[in-house]
Short mmCIF file of C-alpha atoms in Angstrom, two decimals:
data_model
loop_
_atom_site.label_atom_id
_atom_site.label_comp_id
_atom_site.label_asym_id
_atom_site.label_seq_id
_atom_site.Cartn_x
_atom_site.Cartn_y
_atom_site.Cartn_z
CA UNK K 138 0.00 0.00 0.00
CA UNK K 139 1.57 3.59 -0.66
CA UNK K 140 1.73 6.00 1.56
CA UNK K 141 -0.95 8.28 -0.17
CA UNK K 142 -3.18 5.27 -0.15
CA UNK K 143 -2.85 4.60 3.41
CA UNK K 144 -3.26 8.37 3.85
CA UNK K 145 -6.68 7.92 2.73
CA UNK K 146 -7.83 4.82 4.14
CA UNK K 147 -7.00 6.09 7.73
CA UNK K 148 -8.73 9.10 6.82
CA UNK K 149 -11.80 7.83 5.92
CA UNK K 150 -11.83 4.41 8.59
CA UNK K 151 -10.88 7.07 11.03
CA UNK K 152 -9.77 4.50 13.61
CA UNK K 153 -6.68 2.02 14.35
CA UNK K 154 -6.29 -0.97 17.22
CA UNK K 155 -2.62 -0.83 18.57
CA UNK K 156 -1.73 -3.83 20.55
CA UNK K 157 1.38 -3.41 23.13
CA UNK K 158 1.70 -6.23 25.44
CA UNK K 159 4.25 -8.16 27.14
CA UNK K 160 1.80 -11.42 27.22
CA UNK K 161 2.62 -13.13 23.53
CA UNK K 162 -0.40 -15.62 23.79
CA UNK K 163 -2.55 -13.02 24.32
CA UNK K 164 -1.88 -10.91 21.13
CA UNK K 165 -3.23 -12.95 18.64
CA UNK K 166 -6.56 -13.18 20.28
CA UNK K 167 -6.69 -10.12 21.65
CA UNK K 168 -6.50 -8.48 18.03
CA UNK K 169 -8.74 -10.93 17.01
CA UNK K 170 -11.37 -9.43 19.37
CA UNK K 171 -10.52 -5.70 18.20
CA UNK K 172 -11.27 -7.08 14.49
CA UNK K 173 -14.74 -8.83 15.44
CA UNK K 174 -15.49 -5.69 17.09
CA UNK K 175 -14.87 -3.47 13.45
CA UNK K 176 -11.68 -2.97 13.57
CA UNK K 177 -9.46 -3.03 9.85
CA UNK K 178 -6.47 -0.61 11.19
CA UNK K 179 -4.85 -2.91 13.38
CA UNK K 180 -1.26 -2.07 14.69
CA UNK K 181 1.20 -4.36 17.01
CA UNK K 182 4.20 -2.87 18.69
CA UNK K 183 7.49 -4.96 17.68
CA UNK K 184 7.89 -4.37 21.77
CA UNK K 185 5.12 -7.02 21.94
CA UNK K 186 6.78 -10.44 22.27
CA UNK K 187 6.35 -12.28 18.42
CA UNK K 188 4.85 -8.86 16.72
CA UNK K 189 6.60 -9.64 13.27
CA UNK K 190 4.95 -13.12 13.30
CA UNK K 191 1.08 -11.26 14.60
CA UNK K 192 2.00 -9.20 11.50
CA UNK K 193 3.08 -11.85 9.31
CA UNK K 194 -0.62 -13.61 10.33
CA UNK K 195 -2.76 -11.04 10.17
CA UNK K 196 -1.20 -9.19 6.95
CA UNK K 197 -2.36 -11.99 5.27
CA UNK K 198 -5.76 -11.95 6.03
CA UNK K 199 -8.48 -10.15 3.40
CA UNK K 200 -9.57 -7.32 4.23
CA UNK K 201 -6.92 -5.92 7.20
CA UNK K 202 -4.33 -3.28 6.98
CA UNK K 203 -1.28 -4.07 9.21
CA UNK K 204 1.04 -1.88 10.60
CA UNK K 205 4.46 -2.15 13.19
CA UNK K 206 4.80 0.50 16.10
CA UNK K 207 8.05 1.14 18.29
CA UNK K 208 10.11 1.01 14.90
CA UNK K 209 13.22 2.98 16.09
CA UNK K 210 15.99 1.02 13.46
CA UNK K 211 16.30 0.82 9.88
CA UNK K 212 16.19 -2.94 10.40
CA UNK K 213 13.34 -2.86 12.24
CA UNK K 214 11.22 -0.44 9.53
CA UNK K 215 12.64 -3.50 6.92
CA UNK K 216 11.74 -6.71 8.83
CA UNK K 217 8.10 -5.32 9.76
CA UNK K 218 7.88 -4.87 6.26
CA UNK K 219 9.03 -7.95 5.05
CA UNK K 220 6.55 -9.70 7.26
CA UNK K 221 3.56 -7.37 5.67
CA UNK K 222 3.56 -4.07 7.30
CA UNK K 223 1.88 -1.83 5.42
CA UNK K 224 2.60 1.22 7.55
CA UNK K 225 5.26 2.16 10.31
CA UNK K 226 4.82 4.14 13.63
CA UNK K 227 7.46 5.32 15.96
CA UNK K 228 7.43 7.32 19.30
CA UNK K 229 10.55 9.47 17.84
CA UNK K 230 11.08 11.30 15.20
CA UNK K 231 14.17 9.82 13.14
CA UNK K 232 15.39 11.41 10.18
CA UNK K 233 16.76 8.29 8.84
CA UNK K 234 14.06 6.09 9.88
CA UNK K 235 11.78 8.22 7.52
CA UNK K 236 14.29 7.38 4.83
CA UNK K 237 13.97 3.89 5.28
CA UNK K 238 10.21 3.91 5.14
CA UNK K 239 10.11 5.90 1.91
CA UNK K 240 12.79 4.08 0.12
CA UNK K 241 10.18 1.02 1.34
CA UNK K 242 7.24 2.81 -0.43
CA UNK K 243 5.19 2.69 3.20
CA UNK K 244 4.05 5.59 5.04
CA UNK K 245 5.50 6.31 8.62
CA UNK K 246 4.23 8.17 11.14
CA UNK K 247 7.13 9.19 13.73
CA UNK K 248 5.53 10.74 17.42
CA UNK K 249 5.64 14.47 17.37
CA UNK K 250 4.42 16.25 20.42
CA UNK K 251 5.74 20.20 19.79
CA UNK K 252 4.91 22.44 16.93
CA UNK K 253 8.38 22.42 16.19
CA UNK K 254 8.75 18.31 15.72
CA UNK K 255 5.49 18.57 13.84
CA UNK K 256 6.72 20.68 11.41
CA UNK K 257 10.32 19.20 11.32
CA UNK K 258 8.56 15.66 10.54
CA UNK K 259 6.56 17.01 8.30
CA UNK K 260 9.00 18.60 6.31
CA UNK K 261 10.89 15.31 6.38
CA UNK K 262 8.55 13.75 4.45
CA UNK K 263 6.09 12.26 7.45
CA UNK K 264 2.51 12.34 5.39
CA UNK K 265 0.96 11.57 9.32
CA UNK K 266 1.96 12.85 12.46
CA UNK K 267 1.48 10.54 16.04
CA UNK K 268 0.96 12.41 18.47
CA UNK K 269 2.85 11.33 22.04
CA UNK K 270 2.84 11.55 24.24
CA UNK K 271 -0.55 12.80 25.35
CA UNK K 272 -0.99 16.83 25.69
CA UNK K 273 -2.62 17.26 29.33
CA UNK K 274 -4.95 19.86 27.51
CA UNK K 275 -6.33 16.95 25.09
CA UNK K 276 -7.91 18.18 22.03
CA UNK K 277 -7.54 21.55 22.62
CA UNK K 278 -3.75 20.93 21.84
CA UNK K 279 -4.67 19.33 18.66
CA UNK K 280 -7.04 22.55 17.56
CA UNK K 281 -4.10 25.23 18.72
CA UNK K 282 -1.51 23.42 16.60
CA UNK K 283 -3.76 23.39 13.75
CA UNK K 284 -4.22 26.71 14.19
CA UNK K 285 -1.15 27.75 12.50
CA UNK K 286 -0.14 24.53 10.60
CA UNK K 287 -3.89 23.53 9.43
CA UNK K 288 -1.80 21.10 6.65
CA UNK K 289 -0.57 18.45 9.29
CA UNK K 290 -2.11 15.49 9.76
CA UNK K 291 -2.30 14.53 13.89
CA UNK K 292 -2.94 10.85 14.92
CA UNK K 293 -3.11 10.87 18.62
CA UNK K 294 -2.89 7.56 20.36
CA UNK K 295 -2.08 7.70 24.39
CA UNK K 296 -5.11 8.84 26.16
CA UNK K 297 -7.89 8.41 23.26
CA UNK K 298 -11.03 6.31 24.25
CA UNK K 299 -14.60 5.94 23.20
CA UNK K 300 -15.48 8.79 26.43
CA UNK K 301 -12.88 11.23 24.37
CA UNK K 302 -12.62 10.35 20.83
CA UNK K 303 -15.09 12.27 19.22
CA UNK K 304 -13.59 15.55 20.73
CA UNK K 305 -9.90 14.84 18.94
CA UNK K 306 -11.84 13.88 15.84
CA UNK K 307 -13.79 17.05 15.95
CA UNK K 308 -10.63 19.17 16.47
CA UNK K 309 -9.06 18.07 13.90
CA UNK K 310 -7.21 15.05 14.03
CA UNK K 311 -6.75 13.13 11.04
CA UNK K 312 -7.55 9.72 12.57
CA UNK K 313 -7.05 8.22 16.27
CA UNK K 314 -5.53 5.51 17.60
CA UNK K 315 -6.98 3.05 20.57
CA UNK K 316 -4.87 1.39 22.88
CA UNK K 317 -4.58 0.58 26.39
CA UNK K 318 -8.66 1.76 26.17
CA UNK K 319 -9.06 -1.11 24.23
CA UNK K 320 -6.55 -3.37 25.16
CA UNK K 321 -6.87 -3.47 29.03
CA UNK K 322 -3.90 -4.96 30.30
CA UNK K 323 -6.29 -6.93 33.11
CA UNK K 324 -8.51 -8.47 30.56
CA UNK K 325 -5.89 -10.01 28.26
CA UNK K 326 -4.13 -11.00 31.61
CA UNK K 327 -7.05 -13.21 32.09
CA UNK K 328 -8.24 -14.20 28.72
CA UNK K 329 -11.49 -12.03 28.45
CA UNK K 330 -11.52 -11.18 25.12
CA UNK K 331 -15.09 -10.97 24.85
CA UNK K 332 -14.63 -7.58 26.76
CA UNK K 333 -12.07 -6.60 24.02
CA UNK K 334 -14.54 -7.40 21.43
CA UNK K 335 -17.01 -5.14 23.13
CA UNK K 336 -14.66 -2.15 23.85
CA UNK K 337 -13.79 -2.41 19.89
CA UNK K 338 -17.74 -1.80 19.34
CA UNK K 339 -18.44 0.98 21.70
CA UNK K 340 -14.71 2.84 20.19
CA UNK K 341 -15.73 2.41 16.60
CA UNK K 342 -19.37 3.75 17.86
CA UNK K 343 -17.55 7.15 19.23
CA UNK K 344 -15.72 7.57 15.88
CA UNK K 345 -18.93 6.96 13.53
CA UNK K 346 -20.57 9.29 15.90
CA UNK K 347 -18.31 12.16 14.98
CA UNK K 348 -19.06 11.31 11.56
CA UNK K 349 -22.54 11.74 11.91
CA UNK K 350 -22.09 15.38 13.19
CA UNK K 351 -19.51 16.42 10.78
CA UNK K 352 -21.76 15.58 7.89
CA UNK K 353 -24.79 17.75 9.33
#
């Protein structure tokens, strides 16, 4: 998938499931969950114990867009993509990182948090923005860095829920990501991935429902 492709899809799904866990026999079926519950963003951490072969799996699967998070090394941007990654996320901006995802024809999205790394990713060829950690202020972050730089595309992640996401969607942000919200650490702990399944429905809900008032 290219980048502008990718581009588009989050923009119009709205919405990605990011696994991070340190319980490997929980991330397959916890992701499973997150996909009965709507989900078709889904995103594993390679800091979750066998992510390259969740991505290998569920790459392969109609229908599902795949992406790696925590890529930090060159290596690690080309071995998520070997296994199917369509897209790469990072908590850093990393010039060269960037490089490697663009000489791999997927799109990256490196964490920003300032004005200043927004518009230094940006310029360095970053088509989405993550936003990370979480601004204290929320989505009125989001709407005062659009102020100024309306052409950025802001994908916040920590702190987004079903109780919140409609407000980052309505200030702006290009899509959200869900995951601790979704992923509770206790419920994958003890195999209840019914409750993930549920969560998935009620977060997908809040994003729809932000749809519905931006097309009024």
């Amino acid at each position: 998938m290219t980048p502008e492709a990718f581009v588009a899809l989050a923009g119009r799904l709205k919405a990605s499931a990011i696994l991070r866990t340190q319980l490997e026999q929980a991330a397959g079926p916890a992701m499973d969950a997150a996909v009965r519950g709507g989900f078709r963003i889904v995103e594993f951490t390679l800091n979750t114990p066998g992510a390259l072969e969740r991505i290998g799996e569920f790459s392969r699967r109609e229908g599902l867009t795949v992406g790696a998070g925590t890529v930090l090394t060159r290596e690690q941007a080309r071995d998520a993509v070997r296994q199917g990654a369509s897209f790469l996320v990072s908590p850093i901006v990393d010039e060269e990182v960037l490089e490697e995802a663009h000489a791999l024809g997927v799109c990256m999205l490196p964490g920003t948090h300032t004005p200043t790394e927004m518009l230094r990713a940006h310029r360095a060829g970053a088509p989405m923005l993550k936003l990370f950690p979480a601004p204290a202020s929320g989505p009125e972050y989001v709407r005062a860095c659009l102020g100024p730089l309306p052409f950025l595309r802001i994908v916040p992640t920590s702190g987004v829920s079903a109780g919140n996401a409609r407000a980052w969607l309505e200030a702006g942000c290009h899509a959200v990501g869900f995951v601790s919200s979704l992923f509770d650490p206790g419920d994958l702990q003890a195999g209840r991935f019914d409750r993930v399944e549920a969560r998935a429905r009620e977060c997908l809900g809040a994003v729809r429902a932000s749809e519905t008032r931006s097309s009024r």
